[in-house]
Coordinates of C-alpha atoms and ligand atoms in Angstrom, one line a residue:
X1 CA 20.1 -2.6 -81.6
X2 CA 23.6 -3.5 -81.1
X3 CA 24.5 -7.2 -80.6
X4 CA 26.9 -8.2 -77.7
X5 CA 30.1 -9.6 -78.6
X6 CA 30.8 -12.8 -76.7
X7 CA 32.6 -11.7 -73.3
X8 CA 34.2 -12.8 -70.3
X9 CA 33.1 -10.8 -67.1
X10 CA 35.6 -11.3 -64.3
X11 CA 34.2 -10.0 -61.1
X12 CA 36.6 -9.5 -58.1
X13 CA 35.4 -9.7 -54.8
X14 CA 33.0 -12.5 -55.8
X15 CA 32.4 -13.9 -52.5
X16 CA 31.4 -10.1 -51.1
X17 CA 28.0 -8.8 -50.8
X18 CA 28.1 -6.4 -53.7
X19 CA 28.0 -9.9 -56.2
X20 CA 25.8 -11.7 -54.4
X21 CA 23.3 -8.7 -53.8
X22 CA 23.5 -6.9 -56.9
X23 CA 25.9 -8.0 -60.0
X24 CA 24.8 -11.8 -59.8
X25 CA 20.8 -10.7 -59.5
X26 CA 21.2 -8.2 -62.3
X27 CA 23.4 -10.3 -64.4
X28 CA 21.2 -13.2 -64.3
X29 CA 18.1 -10.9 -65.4
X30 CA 19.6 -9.9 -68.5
X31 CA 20.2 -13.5 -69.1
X32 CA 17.0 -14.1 -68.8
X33 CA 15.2 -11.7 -70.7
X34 CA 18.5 -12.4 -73.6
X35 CA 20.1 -9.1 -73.4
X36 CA 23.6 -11.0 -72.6
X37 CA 25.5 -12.2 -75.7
X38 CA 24.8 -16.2 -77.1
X39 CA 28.0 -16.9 -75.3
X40 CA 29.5 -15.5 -71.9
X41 CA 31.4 -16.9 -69.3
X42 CA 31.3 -15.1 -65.2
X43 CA 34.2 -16.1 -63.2
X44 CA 34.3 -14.7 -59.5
X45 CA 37.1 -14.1 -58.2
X46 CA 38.6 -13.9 -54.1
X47 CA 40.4 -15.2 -51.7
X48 CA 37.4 -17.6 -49.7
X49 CA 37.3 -21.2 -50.9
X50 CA 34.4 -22.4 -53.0
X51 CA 34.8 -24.4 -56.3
X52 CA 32.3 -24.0 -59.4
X53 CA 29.8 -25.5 -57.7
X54 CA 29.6 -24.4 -54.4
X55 CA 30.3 -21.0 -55.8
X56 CA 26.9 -21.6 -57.9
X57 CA 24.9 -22.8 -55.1
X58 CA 26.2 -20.0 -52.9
X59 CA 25.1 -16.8 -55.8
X60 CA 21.5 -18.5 -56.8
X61 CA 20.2 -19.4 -53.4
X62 CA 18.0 -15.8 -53.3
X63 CA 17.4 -16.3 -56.5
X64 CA 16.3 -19.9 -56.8
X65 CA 14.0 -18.7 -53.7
X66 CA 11.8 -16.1 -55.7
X67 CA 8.3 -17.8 -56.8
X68 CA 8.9 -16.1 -60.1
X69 CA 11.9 -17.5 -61.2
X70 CA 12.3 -19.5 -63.8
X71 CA 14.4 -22.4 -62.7
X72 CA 15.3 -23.8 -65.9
X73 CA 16.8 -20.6 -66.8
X74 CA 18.5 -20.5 -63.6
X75 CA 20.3 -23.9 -64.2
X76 CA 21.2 -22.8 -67.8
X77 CA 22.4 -19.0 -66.3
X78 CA 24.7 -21.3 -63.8
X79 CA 27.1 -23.3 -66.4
X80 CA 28.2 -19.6 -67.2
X81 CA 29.4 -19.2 -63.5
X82 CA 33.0 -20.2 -62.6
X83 CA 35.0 -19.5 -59.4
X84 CA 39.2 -19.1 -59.0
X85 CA 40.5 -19.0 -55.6
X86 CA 43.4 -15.9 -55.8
X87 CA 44.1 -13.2 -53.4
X88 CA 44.2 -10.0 -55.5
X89 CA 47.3 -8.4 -53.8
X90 CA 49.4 -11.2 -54.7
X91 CA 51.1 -10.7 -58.0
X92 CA 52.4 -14.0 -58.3
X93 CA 48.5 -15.6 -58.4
X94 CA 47.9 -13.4 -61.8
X95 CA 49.6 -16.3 -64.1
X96 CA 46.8 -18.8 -63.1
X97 CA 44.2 -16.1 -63.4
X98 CA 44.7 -15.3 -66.4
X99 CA 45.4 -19.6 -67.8
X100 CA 41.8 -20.1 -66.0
X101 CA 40.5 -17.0 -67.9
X102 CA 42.1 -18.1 -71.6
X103 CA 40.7 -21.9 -71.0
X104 CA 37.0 -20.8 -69.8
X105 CA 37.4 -18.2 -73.2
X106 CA 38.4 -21.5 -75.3
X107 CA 35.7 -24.0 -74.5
X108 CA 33.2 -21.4 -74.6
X109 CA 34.6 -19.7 -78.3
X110 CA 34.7 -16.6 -76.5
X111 CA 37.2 -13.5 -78.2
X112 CA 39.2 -12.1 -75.7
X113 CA 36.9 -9.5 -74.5
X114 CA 36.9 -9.4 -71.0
X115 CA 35.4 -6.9 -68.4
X116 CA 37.2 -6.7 -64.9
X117 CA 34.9 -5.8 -62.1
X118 CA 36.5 -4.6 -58.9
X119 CA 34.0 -4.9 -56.0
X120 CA 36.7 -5.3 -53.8
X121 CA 37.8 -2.9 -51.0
X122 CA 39.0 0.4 -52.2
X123 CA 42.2 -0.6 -51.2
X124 CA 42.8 -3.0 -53.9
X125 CA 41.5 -0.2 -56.9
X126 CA 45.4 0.3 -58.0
X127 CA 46.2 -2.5 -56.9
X128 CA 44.7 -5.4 -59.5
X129 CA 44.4 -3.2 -62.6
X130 CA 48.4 -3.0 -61.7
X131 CA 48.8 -7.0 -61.0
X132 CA 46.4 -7.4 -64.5
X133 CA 48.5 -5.2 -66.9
X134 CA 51.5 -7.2 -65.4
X135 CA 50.3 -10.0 -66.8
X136 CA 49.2 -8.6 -70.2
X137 CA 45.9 -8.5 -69.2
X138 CA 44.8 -5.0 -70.4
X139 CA 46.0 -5.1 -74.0
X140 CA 43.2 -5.2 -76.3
X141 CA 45.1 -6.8 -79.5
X142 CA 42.8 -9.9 -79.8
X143 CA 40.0 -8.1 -77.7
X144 CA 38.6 -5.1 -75.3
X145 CA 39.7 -5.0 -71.9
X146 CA 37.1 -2.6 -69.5
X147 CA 37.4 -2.0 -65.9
X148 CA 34.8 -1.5 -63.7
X149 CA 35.8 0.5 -60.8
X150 CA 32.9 0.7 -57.4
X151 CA 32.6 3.5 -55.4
X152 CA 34.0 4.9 -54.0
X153 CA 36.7 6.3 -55.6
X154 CA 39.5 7.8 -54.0
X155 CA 38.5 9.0 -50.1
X156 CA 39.5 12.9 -51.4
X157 CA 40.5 14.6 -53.6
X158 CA 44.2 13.6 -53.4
X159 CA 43.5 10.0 -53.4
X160 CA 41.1 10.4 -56.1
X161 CA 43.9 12.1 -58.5
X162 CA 46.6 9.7 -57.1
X163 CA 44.0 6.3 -58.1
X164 CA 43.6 8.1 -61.6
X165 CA 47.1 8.5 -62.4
X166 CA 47.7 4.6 -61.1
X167 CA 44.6 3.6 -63.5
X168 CA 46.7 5.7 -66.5
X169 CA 49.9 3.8 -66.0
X170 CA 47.9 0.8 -67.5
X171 CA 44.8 1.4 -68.7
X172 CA 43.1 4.6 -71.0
X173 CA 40.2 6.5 -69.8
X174 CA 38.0 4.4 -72.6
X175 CA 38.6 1.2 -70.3
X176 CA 37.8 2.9 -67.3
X177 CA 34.0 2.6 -66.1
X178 CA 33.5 4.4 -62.8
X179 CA 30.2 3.6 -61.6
X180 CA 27.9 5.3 -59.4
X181 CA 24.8 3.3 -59.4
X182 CA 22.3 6.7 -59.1
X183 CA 23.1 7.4 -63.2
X184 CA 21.5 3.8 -63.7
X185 CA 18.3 5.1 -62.2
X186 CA 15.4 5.5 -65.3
X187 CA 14.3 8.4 -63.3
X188 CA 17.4 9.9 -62.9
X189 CA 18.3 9.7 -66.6
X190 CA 14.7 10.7 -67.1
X191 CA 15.4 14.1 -65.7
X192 CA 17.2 14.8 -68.8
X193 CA 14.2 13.5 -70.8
X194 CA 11.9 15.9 -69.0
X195 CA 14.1 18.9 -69.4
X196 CA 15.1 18.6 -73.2
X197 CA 12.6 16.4 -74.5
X198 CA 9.5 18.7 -73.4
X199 CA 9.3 22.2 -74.5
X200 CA 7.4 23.5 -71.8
X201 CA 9.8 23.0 -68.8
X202 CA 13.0 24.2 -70.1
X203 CA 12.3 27.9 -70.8
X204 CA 11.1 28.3 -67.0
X205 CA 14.3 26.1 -65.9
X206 CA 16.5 29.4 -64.6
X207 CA 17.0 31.7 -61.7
X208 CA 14.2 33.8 -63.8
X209 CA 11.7 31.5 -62.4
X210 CA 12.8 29.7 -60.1
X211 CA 13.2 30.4 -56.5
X212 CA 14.8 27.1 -55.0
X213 CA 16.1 23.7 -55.5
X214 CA 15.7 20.6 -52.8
X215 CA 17.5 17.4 -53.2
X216 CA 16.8 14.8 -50.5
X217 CA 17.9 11.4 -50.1
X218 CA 16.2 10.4 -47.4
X219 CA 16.4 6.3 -46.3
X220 CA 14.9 4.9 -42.9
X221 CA 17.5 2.5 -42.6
X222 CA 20.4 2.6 -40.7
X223 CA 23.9 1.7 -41.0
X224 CA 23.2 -1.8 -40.7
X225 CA 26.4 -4.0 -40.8
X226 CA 28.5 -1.5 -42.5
X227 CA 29.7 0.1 -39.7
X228 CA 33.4 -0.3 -40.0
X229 CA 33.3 1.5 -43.6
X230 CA 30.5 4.1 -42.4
X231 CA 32.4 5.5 -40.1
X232 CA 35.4 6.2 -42.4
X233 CA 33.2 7.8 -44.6
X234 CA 30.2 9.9 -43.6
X235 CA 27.0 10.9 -45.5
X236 CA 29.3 13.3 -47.1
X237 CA 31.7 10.6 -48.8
X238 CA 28.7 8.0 -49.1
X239 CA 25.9 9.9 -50.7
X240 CA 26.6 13.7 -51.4
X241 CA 30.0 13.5 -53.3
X242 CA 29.1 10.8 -56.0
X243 CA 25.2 10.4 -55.7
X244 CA 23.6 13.6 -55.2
X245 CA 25.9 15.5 -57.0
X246 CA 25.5 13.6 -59.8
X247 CA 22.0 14.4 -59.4
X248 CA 22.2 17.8 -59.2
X249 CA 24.3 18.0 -62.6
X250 CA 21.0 16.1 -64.3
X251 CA 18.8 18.8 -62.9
X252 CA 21.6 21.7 -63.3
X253 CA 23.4 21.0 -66.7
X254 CA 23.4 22.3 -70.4
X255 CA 21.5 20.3 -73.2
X256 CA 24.3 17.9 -74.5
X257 CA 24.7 18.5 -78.3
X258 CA 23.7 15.1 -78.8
X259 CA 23.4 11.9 -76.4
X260 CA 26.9 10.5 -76.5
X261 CA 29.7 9.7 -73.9
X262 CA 31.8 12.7 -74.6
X263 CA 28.7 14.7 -75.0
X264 CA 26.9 13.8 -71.9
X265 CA 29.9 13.9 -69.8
X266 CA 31.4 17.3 -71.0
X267 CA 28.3 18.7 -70.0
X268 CA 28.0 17.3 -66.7
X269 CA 31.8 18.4 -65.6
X270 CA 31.0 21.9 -66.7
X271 CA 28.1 22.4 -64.4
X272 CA 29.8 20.2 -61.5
X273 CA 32.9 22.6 -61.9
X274 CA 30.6 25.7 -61.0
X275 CA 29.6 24.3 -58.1
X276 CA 30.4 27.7 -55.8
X277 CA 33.0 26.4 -53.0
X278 CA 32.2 26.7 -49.6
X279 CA 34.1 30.0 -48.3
X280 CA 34.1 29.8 -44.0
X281 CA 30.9 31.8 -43.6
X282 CA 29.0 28.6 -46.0
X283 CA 30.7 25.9 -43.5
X284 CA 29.8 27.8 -40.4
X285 CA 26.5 29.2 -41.3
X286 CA 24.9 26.6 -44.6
X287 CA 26.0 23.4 -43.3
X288 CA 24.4 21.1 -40.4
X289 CA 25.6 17.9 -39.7
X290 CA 23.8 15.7 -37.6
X291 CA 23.9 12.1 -36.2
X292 CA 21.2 9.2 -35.0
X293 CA 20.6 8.7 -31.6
X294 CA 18.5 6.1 -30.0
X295 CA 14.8 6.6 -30.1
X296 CA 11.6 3.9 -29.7
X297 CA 9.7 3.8 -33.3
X298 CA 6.5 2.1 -33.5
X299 CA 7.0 -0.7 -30.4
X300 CA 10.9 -1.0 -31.8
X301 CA 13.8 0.3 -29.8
X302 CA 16.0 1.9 -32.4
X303 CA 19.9 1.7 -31.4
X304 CA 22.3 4.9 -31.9
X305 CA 24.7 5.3 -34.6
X306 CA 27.5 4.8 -31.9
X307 CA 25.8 2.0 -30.5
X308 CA 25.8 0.4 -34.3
X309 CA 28.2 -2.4 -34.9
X310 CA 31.8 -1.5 -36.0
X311 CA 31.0 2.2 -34.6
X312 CA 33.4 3.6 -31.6
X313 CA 31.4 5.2 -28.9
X314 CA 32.5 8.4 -29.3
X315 CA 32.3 8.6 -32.8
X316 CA 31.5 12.2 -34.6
X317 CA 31.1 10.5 -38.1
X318 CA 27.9 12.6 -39.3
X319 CA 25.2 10.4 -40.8
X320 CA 22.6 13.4 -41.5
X321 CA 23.9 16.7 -43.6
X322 CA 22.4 19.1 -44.9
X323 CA 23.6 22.2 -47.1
X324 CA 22.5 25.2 -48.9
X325 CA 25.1 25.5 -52.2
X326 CA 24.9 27.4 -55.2
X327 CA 26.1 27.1 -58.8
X328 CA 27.9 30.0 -60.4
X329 CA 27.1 30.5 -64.1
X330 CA 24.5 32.2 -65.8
X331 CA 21.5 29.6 -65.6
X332 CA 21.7 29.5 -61.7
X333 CA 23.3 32.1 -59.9
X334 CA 21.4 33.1 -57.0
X335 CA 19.3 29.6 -56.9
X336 CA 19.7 28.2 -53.8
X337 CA 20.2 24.2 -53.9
X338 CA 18.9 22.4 -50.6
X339 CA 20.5 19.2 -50.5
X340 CA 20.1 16.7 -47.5
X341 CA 20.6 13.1 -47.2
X342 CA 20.7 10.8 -44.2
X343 CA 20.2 7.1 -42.0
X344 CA 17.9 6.9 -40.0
X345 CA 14.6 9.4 -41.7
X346 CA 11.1 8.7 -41.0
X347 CA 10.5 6.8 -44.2
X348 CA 12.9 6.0 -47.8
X349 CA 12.3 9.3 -50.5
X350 CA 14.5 10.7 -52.9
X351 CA 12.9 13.3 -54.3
X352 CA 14.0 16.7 -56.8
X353 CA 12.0 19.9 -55.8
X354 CA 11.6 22.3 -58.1
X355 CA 10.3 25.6 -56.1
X356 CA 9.1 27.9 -59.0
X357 CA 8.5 31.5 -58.5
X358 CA 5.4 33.1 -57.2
X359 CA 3.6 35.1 -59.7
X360 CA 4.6 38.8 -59.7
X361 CA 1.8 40.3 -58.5
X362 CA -1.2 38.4 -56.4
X363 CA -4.6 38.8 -57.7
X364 CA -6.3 36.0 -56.6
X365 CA -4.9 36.5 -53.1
X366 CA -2.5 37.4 -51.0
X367 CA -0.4 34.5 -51.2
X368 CA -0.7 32.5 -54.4
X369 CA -0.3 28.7 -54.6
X370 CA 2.8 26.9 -54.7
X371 CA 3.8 25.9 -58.2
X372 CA 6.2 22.7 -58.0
X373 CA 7.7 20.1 -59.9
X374 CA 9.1 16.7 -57.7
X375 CA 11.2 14.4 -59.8
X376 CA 10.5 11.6 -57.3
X377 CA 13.6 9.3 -57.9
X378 CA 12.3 6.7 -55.6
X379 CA 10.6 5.1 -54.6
X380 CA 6.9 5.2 -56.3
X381 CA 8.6 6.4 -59.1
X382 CA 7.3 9.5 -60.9
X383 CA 6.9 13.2 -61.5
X384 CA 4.9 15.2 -59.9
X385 CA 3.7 19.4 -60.7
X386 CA 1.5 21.3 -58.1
X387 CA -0.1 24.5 -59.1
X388 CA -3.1 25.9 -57.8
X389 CA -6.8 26.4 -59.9
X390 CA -10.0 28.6 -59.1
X391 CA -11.8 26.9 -55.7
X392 CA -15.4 26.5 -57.2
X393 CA -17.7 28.3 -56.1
X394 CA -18.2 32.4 -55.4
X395 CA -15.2 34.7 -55.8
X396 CA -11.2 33.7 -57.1
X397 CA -10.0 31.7 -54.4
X398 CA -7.1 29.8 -55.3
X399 CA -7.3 25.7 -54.6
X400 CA -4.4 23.7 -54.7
X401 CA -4.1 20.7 -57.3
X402 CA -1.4 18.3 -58.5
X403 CA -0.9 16.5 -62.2
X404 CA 0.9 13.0 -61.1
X405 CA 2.8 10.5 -63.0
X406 CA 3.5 7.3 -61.6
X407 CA 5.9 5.0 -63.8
X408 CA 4.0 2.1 -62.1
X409 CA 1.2 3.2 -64.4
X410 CA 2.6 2.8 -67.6
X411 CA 1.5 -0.5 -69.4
X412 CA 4.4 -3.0 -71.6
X413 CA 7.5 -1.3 -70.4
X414 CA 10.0 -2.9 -68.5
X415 CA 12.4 -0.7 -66.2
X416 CA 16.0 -2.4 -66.1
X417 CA 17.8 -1.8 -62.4
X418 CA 20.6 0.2 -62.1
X419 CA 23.4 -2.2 -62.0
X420 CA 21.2 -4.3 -64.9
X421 CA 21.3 -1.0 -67.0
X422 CA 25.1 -0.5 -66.1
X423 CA 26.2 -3.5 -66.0
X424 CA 24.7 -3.9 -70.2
X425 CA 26.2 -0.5 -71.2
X426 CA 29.8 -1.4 -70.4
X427 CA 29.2 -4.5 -72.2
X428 CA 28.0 -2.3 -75.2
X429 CA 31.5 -0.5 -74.2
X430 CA 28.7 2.3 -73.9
X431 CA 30.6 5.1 -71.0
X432 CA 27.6 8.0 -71.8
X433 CA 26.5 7.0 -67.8
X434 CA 29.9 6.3 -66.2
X435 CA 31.8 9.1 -64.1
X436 CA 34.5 10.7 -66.4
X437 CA 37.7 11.5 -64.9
X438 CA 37.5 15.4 -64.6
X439 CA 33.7 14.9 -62.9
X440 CA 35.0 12.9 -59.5
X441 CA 37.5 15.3 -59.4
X442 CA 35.0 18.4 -59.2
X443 CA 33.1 16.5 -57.1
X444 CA 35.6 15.8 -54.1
X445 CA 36.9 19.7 -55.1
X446 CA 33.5 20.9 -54.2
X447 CA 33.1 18.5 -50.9
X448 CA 37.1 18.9 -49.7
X449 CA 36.1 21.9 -47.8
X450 CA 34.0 19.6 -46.0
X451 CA 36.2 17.1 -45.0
X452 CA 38.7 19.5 -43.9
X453 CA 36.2 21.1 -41.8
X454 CA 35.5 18.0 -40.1
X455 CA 39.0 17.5 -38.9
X456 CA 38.3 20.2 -36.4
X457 CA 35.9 20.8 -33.7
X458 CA 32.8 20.9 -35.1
X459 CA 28.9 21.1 -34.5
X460 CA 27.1 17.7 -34.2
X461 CA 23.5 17.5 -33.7
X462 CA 21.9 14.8 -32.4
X463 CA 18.5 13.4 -33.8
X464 CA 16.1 11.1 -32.8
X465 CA 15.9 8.2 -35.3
X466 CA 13.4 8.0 -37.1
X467 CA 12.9 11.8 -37.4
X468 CA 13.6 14.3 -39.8
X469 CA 16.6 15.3 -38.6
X470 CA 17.9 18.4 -36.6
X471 CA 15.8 21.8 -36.4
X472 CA 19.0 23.6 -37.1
X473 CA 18.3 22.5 -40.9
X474 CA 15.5 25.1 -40.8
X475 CA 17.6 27.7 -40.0
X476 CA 19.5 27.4 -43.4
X477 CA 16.0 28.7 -45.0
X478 CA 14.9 32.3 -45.4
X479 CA 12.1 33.9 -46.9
X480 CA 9.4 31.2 -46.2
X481 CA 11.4 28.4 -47.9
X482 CA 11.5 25.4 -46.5
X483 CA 11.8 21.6 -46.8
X484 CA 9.1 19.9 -48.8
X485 CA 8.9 17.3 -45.5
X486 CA 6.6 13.8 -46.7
X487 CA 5.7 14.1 -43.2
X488 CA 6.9 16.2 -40.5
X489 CA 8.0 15.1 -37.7
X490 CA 11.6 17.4 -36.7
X491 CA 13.3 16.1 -33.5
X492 CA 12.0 18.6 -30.5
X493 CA 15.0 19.3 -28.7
X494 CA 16.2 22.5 -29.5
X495 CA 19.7 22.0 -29.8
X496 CA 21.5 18.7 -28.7
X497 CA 25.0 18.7 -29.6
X498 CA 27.0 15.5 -29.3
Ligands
LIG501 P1 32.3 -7.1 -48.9 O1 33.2 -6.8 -47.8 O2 31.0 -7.8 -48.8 O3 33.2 -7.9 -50.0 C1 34.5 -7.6 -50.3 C2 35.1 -8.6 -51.2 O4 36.4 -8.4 -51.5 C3 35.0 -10.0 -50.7 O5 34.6 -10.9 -51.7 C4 36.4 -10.3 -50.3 O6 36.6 -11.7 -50.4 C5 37.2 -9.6 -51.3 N1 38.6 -9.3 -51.0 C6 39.7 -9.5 -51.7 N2 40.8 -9.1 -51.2 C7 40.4 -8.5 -50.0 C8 41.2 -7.9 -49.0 N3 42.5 -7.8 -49.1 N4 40.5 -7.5 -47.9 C9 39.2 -7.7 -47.8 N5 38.4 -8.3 -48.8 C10 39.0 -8.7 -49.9 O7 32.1 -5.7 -49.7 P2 30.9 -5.3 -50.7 O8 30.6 -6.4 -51.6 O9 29.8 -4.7 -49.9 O10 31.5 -4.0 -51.4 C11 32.6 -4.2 -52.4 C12 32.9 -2.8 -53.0 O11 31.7 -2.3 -53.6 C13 33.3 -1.8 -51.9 O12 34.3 -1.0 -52.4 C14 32.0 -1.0 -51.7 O13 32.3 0.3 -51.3 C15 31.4 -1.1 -53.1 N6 29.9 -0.9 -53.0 C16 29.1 -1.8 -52.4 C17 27.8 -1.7 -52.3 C18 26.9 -2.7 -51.6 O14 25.7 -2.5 -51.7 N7 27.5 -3.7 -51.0 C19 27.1 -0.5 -53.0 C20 28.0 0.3 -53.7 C21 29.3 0.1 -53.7 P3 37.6 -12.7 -49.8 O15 37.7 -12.3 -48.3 O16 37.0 -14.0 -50.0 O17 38.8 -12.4 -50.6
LIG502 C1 25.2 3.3 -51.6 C2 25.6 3.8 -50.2 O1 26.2 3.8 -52.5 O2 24.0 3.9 -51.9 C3 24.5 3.3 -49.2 O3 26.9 3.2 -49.9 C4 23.2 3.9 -49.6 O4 24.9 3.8 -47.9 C5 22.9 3.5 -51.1 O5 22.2 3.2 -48.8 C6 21.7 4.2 -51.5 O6 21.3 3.6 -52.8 P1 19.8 3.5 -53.2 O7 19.8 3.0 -54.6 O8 19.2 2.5 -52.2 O9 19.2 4.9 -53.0

């Protein structure tokens, strides 16, 4: 197993909700199970005054709250937590950043190596790694210097190539981590497991025998207190162009050669960069966008999307979508990809549907059973195949019947979070399950139809929350297809356009 170097991991945007929700939590779990290296320092970094110690109190109070945490740990985890004042955009704060950084590195004996994350706005992506290399900070003579860079990156596909060639000025693509949290997942990276590990799966896995994909991302929440960034950026821009379609390459892509960064990721741009782009006919006929509107669930009153904090009242920022695509090579042409995501569903699933092909000719009866395999991403965690058996008993009659996995069944393993998974692989300097350059780029190419659609007059459905969505998303179904629905419940207006 490969041994951590010691490290300092400069996280900016400290005082945000990203740190204190996710990085800090995940951070301290590797400490605690001793997956971080013997010595490690974690300075936050932003504009709101704490010191050390108020910064401390402030990052473990969920923790220190949790009846399973060790609190001796949790003290020891803290004397690696330090806090600078500095506001990011200003150049001129980058001297003392990087004096605090070198004095931190000496009284711990830690090398240079330092990993800059930015879980600031997007606004400030160019900026810092700009004010950094100013200061000298992205040379790696006396040790590696790695970036981190959130989601989302760039708002299209202009802004995306414009960030990269900011990012290039300073800093090579081997120092650049884009993250997308959904390639942390164990059963996202597990769909490659499935597909090449097991002999039986992948000779079926083409348009030979199979009929239809579905992706969903489904989550009952709603926008919560994000509404000022939701309503720049859409289900489109939040979910389908990083998550799903990063997805969608684990289910759609070529075996890698081996399991390496260059590998992994070559593999994943070729399959994103057959994505089939959406000609007119796709936009008006394969695409429904929808939007939450206010509804009573179980005794609660459920507020609208436009009634949501941060949210103008005439907003048309679509927080349902869903869209028939193809991919264009020789694997999957003709397989018809489902893909819906949205606020606001009945319930949290994010499920991968594989639709197999009915048997060529029926005889057992006239309509044989459904054979499917569901990837289910989360939660219950797990794989699923349906097929059907003989119904005991006189004559053939088919009976439905399902083998299913549950990870929650398997005994002495330990399943790492996303960000704790990430967050240890850019440590290791390890990029296999960061976003390359040339796979963002794909993505927002593929989904740039999309925004440009949206600019003008467009169809937006209304649904009920805590439905399924719009009825309209049947429509994009033909020969008995159809949404594998957890429950259904589709809003009963017929058509309610906003
Ligand atoms: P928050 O708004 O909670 O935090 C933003 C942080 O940036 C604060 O610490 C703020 O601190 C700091 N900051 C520094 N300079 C500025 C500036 N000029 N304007 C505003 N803030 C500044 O955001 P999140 O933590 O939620 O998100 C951070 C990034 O991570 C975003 O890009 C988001 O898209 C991404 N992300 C977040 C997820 C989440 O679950 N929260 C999930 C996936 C991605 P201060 O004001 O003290 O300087
Ligand atoms: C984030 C989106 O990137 O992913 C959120 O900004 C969304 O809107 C979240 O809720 C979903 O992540 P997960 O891991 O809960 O499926």
């Amino acid at each position: 197993m490969l041994t951590l170097e010691n490290n300092c991991i400069v996280i900016f945007g400290a005082s945000g909700d990203l740190t204190q929700r996710m990085l800090i939590p995940a951070l301290y779990k590797l400490y605690s199970h001793q997956k971080l290296s013997s010595s490690f320092a974690i300075l936050g970094v932003s504009r709101s005054t704490y010191d050390d110690q108020s910064f401390r109190d402030k990052l473990i109070k969920d923790l220190a709250s949790d009846d399973n945490v060790d609190h001796e740990s949790l003290d020891k985890f803290c004397e690696h937590l330090f806090y600078q004042v500095m506001d990011p955009e200003n150049k001129y704060e980058y001297k003392a950043l990087k004096q605090r950084i070198q004095s931190i590195e000496t009284a711990l004996k830690i090398k240079s190596n330092t990993l800059f994350y930015l879980a600031t706005p997007p606004s400030l992506y160019s900026v810092i790694p700009q004010n950094l290399a100013a200061h000298g900070l992205n040379i790696e003579d006396d040790g590696w210097k790695r970036l981190v860079i959130e989601k989302p990156f760039g708002y299209d596909l202009e802004s995306a190539i414009a960030l990269d060639k900011s990012l290039y000025q300073d800093f090579t693509e081997d120092q650049i981590y884009r993250i997308d949290h959904y390639l942390g997942k164990e059963t996202v990276q597990n769909m490659l497991v499935l597909r090449f590990a097991n002999s039986i799966f992948e000779p079926l896995w083409n348009s030979k025998y199979i009929d239809y994909i579905e992706v969903t991302g489904a989550e009952d929440l709603g926008i919560g207190s994000r509404g000022g960034y939701y309503d720049n950026a859409g289900a489109m821009r939040d979910m389908i162009q990083n998550h799903l379609l990063q997805v969608i390459a684990m289910v759609a892509m070529e075996p890698p050669a081996v399991i390496n960064a260059d590998s992994m990721r070559d593999e994943v741009v070729k399959v994103l960069q057959c994505l089939k782009p959406l000609n007119e006919d796709d936009l008006k006929h394969n695409l429904v966008l929808g939007q939450y509107t206010k509804s009573h669930v179980r005794d609660e009153c459920l507020l609208s999307y436009r009634e949501e904090k941060g949210v103008p009242e005439d907003s048309r920022t679509e927080t349902y979508i869903a869209l028939k695509m193809f991919i264009k090579n020789w694997r999957w042409d003709g397989v018809p990809f489902y893909v819906r995501t949205a606020k606001r569903m009945p319930t949290r699933v994010t499920e991968v549907v594989i639709n197999f092909k009915k048997t060529p000719h029926p005889v057992f009866s006239a309509n044989p059973p459904d054979n499917k395999l569901i990837m289910r991403i989360q939660p219950d965690e797990g794989t699923l195949l349906s097929f059907g058996l003989k119904k005991p008993g006189a004559g053939f009659e088919t009976e439905p019947v399902a083998m299913d996995f549950h990870y929650s069944n398997l005994k002495n393993s330990e399943l790492l979070s996303a960000y704790e998974r990430l967050l240890l692989d850019v440590l290791k300097g390890d990029a296999t399950l960061f976003s390359r350059s040339d796979a963002v780029s794909a993505c927002w190419e593929f989904v740039q139809p999309i925004l440009d659609y949206k600019k003008n007059k467009f169809d937006l459905y209304g649904y009920a929350a805590g439905t399924w969505g719009p009825i309209e998303a049947e429509a994009l179904f033909k020969n008995g297809q159809t949404w594998r629905s957890p429950c259904k419940n589709l809003t009963d207006t017929d058509y309610c356009e906003l």
